mmCIF file of C-alpha atoms and ligand atoms in Angstrom:
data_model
loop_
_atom_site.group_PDB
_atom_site.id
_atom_site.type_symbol
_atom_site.label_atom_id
_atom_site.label_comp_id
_atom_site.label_asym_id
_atom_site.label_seq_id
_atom_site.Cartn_x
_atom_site.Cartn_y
_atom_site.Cartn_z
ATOM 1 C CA UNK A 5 0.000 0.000 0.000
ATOM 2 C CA UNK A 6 2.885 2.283 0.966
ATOM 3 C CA UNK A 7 4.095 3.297 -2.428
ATOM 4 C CA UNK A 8 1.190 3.489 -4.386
ATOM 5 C CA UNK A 9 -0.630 5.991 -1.623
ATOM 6 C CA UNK A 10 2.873 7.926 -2.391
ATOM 7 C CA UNK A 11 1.821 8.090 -6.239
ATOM 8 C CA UNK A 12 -1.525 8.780 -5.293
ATOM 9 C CA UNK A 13 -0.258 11.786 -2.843
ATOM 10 C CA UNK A 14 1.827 12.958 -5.612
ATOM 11 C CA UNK A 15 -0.721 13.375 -7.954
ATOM 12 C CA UNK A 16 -3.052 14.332 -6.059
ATOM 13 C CA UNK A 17 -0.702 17.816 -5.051
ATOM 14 C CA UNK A 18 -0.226 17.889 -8.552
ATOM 15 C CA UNK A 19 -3.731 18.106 -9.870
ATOM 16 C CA UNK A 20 -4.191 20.541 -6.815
ATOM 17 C CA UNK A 21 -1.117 22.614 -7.810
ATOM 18 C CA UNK A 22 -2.415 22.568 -11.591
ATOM 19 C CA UNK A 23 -6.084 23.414 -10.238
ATOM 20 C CA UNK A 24 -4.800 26.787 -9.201
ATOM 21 C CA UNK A 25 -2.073 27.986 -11.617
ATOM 22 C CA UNK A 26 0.983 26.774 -9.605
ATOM 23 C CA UNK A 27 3.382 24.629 -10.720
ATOM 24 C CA UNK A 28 3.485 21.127 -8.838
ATOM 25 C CA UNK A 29 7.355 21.369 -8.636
ATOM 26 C CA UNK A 30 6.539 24.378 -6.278
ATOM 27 C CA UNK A 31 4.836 21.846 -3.287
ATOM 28 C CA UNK A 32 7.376 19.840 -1.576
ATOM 29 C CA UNK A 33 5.653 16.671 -0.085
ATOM 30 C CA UNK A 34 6.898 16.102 3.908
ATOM 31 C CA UNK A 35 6.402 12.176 4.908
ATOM 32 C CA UNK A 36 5.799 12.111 8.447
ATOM 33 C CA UNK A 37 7.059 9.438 9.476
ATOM 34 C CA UNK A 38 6.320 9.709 13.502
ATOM 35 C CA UNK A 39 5.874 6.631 15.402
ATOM 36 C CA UNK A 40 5.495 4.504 12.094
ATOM 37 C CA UNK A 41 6.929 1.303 12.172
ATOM 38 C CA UNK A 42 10.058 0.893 10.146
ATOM 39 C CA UNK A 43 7.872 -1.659 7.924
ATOM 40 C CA UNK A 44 5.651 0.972 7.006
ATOM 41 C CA UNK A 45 8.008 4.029 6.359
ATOM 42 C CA UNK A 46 10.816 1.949 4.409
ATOM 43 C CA UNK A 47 8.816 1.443 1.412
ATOM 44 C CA UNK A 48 7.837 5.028 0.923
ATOM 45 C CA UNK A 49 11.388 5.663 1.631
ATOM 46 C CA UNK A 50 12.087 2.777 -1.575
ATOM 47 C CA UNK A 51 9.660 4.289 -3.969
ATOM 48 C CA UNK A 52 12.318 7.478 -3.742
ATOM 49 C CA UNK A 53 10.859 9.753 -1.222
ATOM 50 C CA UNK A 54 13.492 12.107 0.619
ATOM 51 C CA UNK A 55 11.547 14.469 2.915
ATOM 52 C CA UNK A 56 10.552 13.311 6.106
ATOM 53 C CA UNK A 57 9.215 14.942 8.954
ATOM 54 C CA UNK A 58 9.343 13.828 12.849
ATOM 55 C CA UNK A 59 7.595 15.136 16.039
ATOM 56 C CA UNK A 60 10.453 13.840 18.611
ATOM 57 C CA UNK A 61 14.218 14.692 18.262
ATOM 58 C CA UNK A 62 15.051 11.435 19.803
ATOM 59 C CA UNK A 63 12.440 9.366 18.270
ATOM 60 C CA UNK A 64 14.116 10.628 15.067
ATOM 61 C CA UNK A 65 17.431 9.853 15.514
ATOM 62 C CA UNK A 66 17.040 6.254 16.472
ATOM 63 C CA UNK A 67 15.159 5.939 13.503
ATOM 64 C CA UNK A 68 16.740 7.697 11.219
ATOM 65 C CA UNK A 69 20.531 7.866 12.054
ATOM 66 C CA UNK A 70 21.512 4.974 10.457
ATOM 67 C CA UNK A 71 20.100 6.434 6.929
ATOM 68 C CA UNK A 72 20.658 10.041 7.542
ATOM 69 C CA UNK A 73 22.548 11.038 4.878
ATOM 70 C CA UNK A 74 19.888 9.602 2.620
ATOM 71 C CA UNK A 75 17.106 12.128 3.771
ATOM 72 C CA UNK A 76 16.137 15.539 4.545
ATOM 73 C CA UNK A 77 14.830 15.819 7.896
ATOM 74 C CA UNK A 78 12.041 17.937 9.326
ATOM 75 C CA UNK A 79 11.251 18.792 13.207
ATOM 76 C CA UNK A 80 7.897 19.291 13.041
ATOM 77 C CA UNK A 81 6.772 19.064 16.824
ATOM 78 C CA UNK A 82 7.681 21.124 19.593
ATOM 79 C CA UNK A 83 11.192 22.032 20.734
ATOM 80 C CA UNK A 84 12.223 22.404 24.224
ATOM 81 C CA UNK A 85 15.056 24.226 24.378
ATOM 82 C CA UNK A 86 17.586 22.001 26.186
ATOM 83 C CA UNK A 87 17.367 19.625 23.462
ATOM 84 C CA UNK A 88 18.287 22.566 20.652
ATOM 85 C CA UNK A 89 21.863 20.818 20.580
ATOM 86 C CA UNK A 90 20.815 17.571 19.528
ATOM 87 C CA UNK A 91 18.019 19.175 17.084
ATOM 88 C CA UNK A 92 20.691 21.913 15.513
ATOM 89 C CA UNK A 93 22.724 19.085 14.654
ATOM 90 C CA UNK A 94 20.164 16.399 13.540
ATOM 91 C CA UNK A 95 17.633 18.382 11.044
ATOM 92 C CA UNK A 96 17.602 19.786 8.131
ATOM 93 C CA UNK A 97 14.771 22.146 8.500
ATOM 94 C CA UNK A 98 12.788 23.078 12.198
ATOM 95 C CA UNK A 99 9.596 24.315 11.573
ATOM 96 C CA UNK A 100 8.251 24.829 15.266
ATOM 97 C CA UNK A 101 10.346 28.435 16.188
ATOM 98 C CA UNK A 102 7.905 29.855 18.399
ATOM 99 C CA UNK A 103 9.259 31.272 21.183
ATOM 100 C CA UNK A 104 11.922 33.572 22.468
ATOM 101 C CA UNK A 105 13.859 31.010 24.639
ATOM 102 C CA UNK A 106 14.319 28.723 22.050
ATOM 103 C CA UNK A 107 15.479 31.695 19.382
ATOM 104 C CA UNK A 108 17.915 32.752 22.129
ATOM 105 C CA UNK A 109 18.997 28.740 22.302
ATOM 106 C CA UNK A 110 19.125 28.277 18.232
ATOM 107 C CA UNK A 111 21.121 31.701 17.809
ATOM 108 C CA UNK A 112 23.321 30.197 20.575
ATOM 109 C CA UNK A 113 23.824 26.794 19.277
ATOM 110 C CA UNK A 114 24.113 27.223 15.386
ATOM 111 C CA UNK A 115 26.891 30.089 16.653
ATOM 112 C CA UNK A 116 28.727 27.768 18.605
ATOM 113 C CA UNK A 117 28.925 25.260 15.769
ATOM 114 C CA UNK A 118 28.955 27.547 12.455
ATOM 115 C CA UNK A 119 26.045 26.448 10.917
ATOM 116 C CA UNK A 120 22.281 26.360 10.858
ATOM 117 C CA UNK A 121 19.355 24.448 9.772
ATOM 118 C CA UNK A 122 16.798 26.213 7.790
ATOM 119 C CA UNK A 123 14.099 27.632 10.318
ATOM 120 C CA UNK A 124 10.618 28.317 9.965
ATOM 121 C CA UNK A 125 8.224 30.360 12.676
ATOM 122 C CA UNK A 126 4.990 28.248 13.727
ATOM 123 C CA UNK A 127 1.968 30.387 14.050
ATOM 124 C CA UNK A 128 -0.607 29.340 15.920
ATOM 125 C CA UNK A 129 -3.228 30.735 13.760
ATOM 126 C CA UNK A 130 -6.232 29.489 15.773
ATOM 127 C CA UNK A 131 -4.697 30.942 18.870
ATOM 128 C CA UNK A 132 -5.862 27.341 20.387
ATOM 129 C CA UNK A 133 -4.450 27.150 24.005
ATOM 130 C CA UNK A 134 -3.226 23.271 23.795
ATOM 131 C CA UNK A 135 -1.386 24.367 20.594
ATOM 132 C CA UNK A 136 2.300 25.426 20.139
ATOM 133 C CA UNK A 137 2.751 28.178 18.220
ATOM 134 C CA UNK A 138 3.260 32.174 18.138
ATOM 135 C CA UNK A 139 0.003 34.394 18.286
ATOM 136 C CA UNK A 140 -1.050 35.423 15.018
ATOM 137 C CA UNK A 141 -0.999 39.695 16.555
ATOM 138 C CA UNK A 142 2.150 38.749 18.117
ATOM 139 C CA UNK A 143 4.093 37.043 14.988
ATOM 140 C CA UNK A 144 5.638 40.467 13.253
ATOM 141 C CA UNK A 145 7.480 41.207 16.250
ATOM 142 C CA UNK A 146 8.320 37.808 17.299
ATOM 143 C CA UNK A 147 9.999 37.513 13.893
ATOM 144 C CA UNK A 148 11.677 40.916 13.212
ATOM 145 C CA UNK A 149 13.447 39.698 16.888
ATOM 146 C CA UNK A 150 14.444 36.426 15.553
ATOM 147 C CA UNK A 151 15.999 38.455 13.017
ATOM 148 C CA UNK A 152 17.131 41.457 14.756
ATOM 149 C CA UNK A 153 17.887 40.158 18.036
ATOM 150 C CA UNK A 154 18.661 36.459 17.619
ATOM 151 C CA UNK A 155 20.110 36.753 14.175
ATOM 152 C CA UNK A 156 18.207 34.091 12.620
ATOM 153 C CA UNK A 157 17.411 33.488 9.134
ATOM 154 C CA UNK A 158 13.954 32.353 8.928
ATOM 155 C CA UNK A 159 12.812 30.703 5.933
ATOM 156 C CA UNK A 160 9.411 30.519 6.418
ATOM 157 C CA UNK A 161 5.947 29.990 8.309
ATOM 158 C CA UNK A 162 4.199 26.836 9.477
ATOM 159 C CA UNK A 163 0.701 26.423 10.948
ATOM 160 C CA UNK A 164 -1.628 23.675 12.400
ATOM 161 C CA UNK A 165 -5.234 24.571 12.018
ATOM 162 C CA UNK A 166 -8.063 23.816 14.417
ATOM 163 C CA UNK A 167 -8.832 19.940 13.787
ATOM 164 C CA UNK A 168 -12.972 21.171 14.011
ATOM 165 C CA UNK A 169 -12.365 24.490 12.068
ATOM 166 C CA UNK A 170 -12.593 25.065 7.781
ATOM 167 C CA UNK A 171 -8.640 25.115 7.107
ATOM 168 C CA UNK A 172 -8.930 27.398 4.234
ATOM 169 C CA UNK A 173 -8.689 30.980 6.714
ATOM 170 C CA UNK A 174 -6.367 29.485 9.138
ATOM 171 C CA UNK A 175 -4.161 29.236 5.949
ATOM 172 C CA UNK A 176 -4.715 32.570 4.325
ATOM 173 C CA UNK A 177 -3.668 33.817 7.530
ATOM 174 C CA UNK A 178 -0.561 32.111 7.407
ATOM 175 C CA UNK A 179 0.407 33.652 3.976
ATOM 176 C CA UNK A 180 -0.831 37.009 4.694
ATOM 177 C CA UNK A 181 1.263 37.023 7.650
ATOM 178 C CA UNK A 182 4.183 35.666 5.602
ATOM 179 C CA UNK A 183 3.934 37.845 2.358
ATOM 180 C CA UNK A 184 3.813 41.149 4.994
ATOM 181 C CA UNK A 185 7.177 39.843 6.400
ATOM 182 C CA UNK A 186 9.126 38.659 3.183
ATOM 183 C CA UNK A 187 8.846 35.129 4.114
ATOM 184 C CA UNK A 188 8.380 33.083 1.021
ATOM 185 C CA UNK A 189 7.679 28.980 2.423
ATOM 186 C CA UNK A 190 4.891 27.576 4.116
ATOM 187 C CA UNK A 191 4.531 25.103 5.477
ATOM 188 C CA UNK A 192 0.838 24.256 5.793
ATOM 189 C CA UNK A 193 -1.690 21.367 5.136
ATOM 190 C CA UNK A 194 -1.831 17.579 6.512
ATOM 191 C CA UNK A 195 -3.830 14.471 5.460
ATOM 192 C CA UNK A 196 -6.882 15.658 5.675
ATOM 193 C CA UNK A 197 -6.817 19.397 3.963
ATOM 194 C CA UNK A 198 -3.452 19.586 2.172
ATOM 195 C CA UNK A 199 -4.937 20.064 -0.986
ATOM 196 C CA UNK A 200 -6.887 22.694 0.201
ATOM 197 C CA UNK A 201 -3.315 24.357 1.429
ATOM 198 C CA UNK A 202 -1.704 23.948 -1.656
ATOM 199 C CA UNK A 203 -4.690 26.077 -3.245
ATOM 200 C CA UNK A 204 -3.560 28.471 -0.706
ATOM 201 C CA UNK A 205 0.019 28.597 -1.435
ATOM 202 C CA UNK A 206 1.489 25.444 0.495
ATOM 203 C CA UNK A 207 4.988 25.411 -0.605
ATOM 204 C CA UNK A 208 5.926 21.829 1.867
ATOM 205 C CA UNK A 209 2.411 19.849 2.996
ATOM 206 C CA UNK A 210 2.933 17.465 5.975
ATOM 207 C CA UNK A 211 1.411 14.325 4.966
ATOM 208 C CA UNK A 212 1.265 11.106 7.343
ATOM 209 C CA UNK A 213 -1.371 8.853 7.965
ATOM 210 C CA UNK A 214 -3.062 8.915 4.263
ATOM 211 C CA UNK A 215 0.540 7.870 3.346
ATOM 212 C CA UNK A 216 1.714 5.705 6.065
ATOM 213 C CA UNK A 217 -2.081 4.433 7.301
ATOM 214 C CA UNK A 218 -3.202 5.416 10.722
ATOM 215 C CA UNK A 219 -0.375 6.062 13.891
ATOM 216 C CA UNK A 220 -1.094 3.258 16.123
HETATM 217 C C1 LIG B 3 1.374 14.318 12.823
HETATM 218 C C2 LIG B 3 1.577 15.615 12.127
HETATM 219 C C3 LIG B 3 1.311 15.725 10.742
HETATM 220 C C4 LIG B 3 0.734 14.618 9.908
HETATM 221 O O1 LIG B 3 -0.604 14.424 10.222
HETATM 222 P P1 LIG B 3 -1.538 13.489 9.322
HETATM 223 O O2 LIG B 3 -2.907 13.992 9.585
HETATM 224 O O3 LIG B 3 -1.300 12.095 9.769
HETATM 225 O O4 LIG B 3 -1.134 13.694 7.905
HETATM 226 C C5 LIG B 3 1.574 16.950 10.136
HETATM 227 N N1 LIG B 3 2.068 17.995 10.839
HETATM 228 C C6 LIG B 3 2.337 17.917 12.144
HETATM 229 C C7 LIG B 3 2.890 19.095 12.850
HETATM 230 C C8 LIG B 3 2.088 16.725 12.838
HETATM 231 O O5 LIG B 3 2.347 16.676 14.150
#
Protein backbone atom coordinates (compact mmCIF):
# COMPACT_ATOMS: atom_id res chain seq x y z
CA UNK A 1 0.00 0.00 0.00
CA UNK A 2 2.88 2.28 0.97
CA UNK A 3 4.10 3.30 -2.43
CA UNK A 4 1.19 3.49 -4.39
CA UNK A 5 -0.63 5.99 -1.62
CA UNK A 6 2.87 7.93 -2.39
CA UNK A 7 1.82 8.09 -6.24
CA UNK A 8 -1.53 8.78 -5.29
CA UNK A 9 -0.26 11.79 -2.84
CA UNK A 10 1.83 12.96 -5.61
CA UNK A 11 -0.72 13.37 -7.95
CA UNK A 12 -3.05 14.33 -6.06
CA UNK A 13 -0.70 17.82 -5.05
CA UNK A 14 -0.23 17.89 -8.55
CA UNK A 15 -3.73 18.11 -9.87
CA UNK A 16 -4.19 20.54 -6.81
CA UNK A 17 -1.12 22.61 -7.81
CA UNK A 18 -2.41 22.57 -11.59
CA UNK A 19 -6.08 23.41 -10.24
CA UNK A 20 -4.80 26.79 -9.20
CA UNK A 21 -2.07 27.99 -11.62
CA UNK A 22 0.98 26.77 -9.60
CA UNK A 23 3.38 24.63 -10.72
CA UNK A 24 3.49 21.13 -8.84
CA UNK A 25 7.36 21.37 -8.64
CA UNK A 26 6.54 24.38 -6.28
CA UNK A 27 4.84 21.85 -3.29
CA UNK A 28 7.38 19.84 -1.58
CA UNK A 29 5.65 16.67 -0.09
CA UNK A 30 6.90 16.10 3.91
CA UNK A 31 6.40 12.18 4.91
CA UNK A 32 5.80 12.11 8.45
CA UNK A 33 7.06 9.44 9.48
CA UNK A 34 6.32 9.71 13.50
CA UNK A 35 5.87 6.63 15.40
CA UNK A 36 5.50 4.50 12.09
CA UNK A 37 6.93 1.30 12.17
CA UNK A 38 10.06 0.89 10.15
CA UNK A 39 7.87 -1.66 7.92
CA UNK A 40 5.65 0.97 7.01
CA UNK A 41 8.01 4.03 6.36
CA UNK A 42 10.82 1.95 4.41
CA UNK A 43 8.82 1.44 1.41
CA UNK A 44 7.84 5.03 0.92
CA UNK A 45 11.39 5.66 1.63
CA UNK A 46 12.09 2.78 -1.58
CA UNK A 47 9.66 4.29 -3.97
CA UNK A 48 12.32 7.48 -3.74
CA UNK A 49 10.86 9.75 -1.22
CA UNK A 50 13.49 12.11 0.62
CA UNK A 51 11.55 14.47 2.91
CA UNK A 52 10.55 13.31 6.11
CA UNK A 53 9.21 14.94 8.95
CA UNK A 54 9.34 13.83 12.85
CA UNK A 55 7.60 15.14 16.04
CA UNK A 56 10.45 13.84 18.61
CA UNK A 57 14.22 14.69 18.26
CA UNK A 58 15.05 11.44 19.80
CA UNK A 59 12.44 9.37 18.27
CA UNK A 60 14.12 10.63 15.07
CA UNK A 61 17.43 9.85 15.51
CA UNK A 62 17.04 6.25 16.47
CA UNK A 63 15.16 5.94 13.50
CA UNK A 64 16.74 7.70 11.22
CA UNK A 65 20.53 7.87 12.05
CA UNK A 66 21.51 4.97 10.46
CA UNK A 67 20.10 6.43 6.93
CA UNK A 68 20.66 10.04 7.54
CA UNK A 69 22.55 11.04 4.88
CA UNK A 70 19.89 9.60 2.62
CA UNK A 71 17.11 12.13 3.77
CA UNK A 72 16.14 15.54 4.54
CA UNK A 73 14.83 15.82 7.90
CA UNK A 74 12.04 17.94 9.33
CA UNK A 75 11.25 18.79 13.21
CA UNK A 76 7.90 19.29 13.04
CA UNK A 77 6.77 19.06 16.82
CA UNK A 78 7.68 21.12 19.59
CA UNK A 79 11.19 22.03 20.73
CA UNK A 80 12.22 22.40 24.22
CA UNK A 81 15.06 24.23 24.38
CA UNK A 82 17.59 22.00 26.19
CA UNK A 83 17.37 19.63 23.46
CA UNK A 84 18.29 22.57 20.65
CA UNK A 85 21.86 20.82 20.58
CA UNK A 86 20.81 17.57 19.53
CA UNK A 87 18.02 19.18 17.08
CA UNK A 88 20.69 21.91 15.51
CA UNK A 89 22.72 19.09 14.65
CA UNK A 90 20.16 16.40 13.54
CA UNK A 91 17.63 18.38 11.04
CA UNK A 92 17.60 19.79 8.13
CA UNK A 93 14.77 22.15 8.50
CA UNK A 94 12.79 23.08 12.20
CA UNK A 95 9.60 24.31 11.57
CA UNK A 96 8.25 24.83 15.27
CA UNK A 97 10.35 28.43 16.19
CA UNK A 98 7.90 29.86 18.40
CA UNK A 99 9.26 31.27 21.18
CA UNK A 100 11.92 33.57 22.47
CA UNK A 101 13.86 31.01 24.64
CA UNK A 102 14.32 28.72 22.05
CA UNK A 103 15.48 31.69 19.38
CA UNK A 104 17.91 32.75 22.13
CA UNK A 105 19.00 28.74 22.30
CA UNK A 106 19.13 28.28 18.23
CA UNK A 107 21.12 31.70 17.81
CA UNK A 108 23.32 30.20 20.57
CA UNK A 109 23.82 26.79 19.28
CA UNK A 110 24.11 27.22 15.39
CA UNK A 111 26.89 30.09 16.65
CA UNK A 112 28.73 27.77 18.61
CA UNK A 113 28.93 25.26 15.77
CA UNK A 114 28.96 27.55 12.46
CA UNK A 115 26.05 26.45 10.92
CA UNK A 116 22.28 26.36 10.86
CA UNK A 117 19.35 24.45 9.77
CA UNK A 118 16.80 26.21 7.79
CA UNK A 119 14.10 27.63 10.32
CA UNK A 120 10.62 28.32 9.96
CA UNK A 121 8.22 30.36 12.68
CA UNK A 122 4.99 28.25 13.73
CA UNK A 123 1.97 30.39 14.05
CA UNK A 124 -0.61 29.34 15.92
CA UNK A 125 -3.23 30.74 13.76
CA UNK A 126 -6.23 29.49 15.77
CA UNK A 127 -4.70 30.94 18.87
CA UNK A 128 -5.86 27.34 20.39
CA UNK A 129 -4.45 27.15 24.00
CA UNK A 130 -3.23 23.27 23.80
CA UNK A 131 -1.39 24.37 20.59
CA UNK A 132 2.30 25.43 20.14
CA UNK A 133 2.75 28.18 18.22
CA UNK A 134 3.26 32.17 18.14
CA UNK A 135 0.00 34.39 18.29
CA UNK A 136 -1.05 35.42 15.02
CA UNK A 137 -1.00 39.70 16.56
CA UNK A 138 2.15 38.75 18.12
CA UNK A 139 4.09 37.04 14.99
CA UNK A 140 5.64 40.47 13.25
CA UNK A 141 7.48 41.21 16.25
CA UNK A 142 8.32 37.81 17.30
CA UNK A 143 10.00 37.51 13.89
CA UNK A 144 11.68 40.92 13.21
CA UNK A 145 13.45 39.70 16.89
CA UNK A 146 14.44 36.43 15.55
CA UNK A 147 16.00 38.46 13.02
CA UNK A 148 17.13 41.46 14.76
CA UNK A 149 17.89 40.16 18.04
CA UNK A 150 18.66 36.46 17.62
CA UNK A 151 20.11 36.75 14.18
CA UNK A 152 18.21 34.09 12.62
CA UNK A 153 17.41 33.49 9.13
CA UNK A 154 13.95 32.35 8.93
CA UNK A 155 12.81 30.70 5.93
CA UNK A 156 9.41 30.52 6.42
CA UNK A 157 5.95 29.99 8.31
CA UNK A 158 4.20 26.84 9.48
CA UNK A 159 0.70 26.42 10.95
CA UNK A 160 -1.63 23.67 12.40
CA UNK A 161 -5.23 24.57 12.02
CA UNK A 162 -8.06 23.82 14.42
CA UNK A 163 -8.83 19.94 13.79
CA UNK A 164 -12.97 21.17 14.01
CA UNK A 165 -12.37 24.49 12.07
CA UNK A 166 -12.59 25.06 7.78
CA UNK A 167 -8.64 25.12 7.11
CA UNK A 168 -8.93 27.40 4.23
CA UNK A 169 -8.69 30.98 6.71
CA UNK A 170 -6.37 29.49 9.14
CA UNK A 171 -4.16 29.24 5.95
CA UNK A 172 -4.72 32.57 4.33
CA UNK A 173 -3.67 33.82 7.53
CA UNK A 174 -0.56 32.11 7.41
CA UNK A 175 0.41 33.65 3.98
CA UNK A 176 -0.83 37.01 4.69
CA UNK A 177 1.26 37.02 7.65
CA UNK A 178 4.18 35.67 5.60
CA UNK A 179 3.93 37.84 2.36
CA UNK A 180 3.81 41.15 4.99
CA UNK A 181 7.18 39.84 6.40
CA UNK A 182 9.13 38.66 3.18
CA UNK A 183 8.85 35.13 4.11
CA UNK A 184 8.38 33.08 1.02
CA UNK A 185 7.68 28.98 2.42
CA UNK A 186 4.89 27.58 4.12
CA UNK A 187 4.53 25.10 5.48
CA UNK A 188 0.84 24.26 5.79
CA UNK A 189 -1.69 21.37 5.14
CA UNK A 190 -1.83 17.58 6.51
CA UNK A 191 -3.83 14.47 5.46
CA UNK A 192 -6.88 15.66 5.68
CA UNK A 193 -6.82 19.40 3.96
CA UNK A 194 -3.45 19.59 2.17
CA UNK A 195 -4.94 20.06 -0.99
CA UNK A 196 -6.89 22.69 0.20
CA UNK A 197 -3.31 24.36 1.43
CA UNK A 198 -1.70 23.95 -1.66
CA UNK A 199 -4.69 26.08 -3.24
CA UNK A 200 -3.56 28.47 -0.71
CA UNK A 201 0.02 28.60 -1.43
CA UNK A 202 1.49 25.44 0.49
CA UNK A 203 4.99 25.41 -0.60
CA UNK A 204 5.93 21.83 1.87
CA UNK A 205 2.41 19.85 3.00
CA UNK A 206 2.93 17.47 5.97
CA UNK A 207 1.41 14.32 4.97
CA UNK A 208 1.27 11.11 7.34
CA UNK A 209 -1.37 8.85 7.97
CA UNK A 210 -3.06 8.92 4.26
CA UNK A 211 0.54 7.87 3.35
CA UNK A 212 1.71 5.70 6.06
CA UNK A 213 -2.08 4.43 7.30
CA UNK A 214 -3.20 5.42 10.72
CA UNK A 215 -0.37 6.06 13.89
CA UNK A 216 -1.09 3.26 16.12
C1 LIG B 1 1.37 14.32 12.82
C2 LIG B 1 1.58 15.62 12.13
C3 LIG B 1 1.31 15.73 10.74
C4 LIG B 1 0.73 14.62 9.91
O1 LIG B 1 -0.60 14.42 10.22
P1 LIG B 1 -1.54 13.49 9.32
O2 LIG B 1 -2.91 13.99 9.58
O3 LIG B 1 -1.30 12.10 9.77
O4 LIG B 1 -1.13 13.69 7.91
C5 LIG B 1 1.57 16.95 10.14
N1 LIG B 1 2.07 17.99 10.84
C6 LIG B 1 2.34 17.92 12.14
C7 LIG B 1 2.89 19.10 12.85
C8 LIG B 1 2.09 16.73 12.84
O5 LIG B 1 2.35 16.68 14.15
Amino acid sequence: MPASALDDIRARIASAAKASGRDPAGVELVAVSKTQPWEEVEPVLSAGQRIFGENRVQEAMSRWTERRAEIELRLIGPLQSNKTREAVDFFDVIETVDRDKLARALADETQRVGKSPRLFVQVNTGEEEQKAGVIPTEADAFIARCRGEYGLTIEGLMCIPPADAPPGPHFALLRKIAQRNGLSKLSMGMSGDFETAVRFGATSVRVGSALFGART
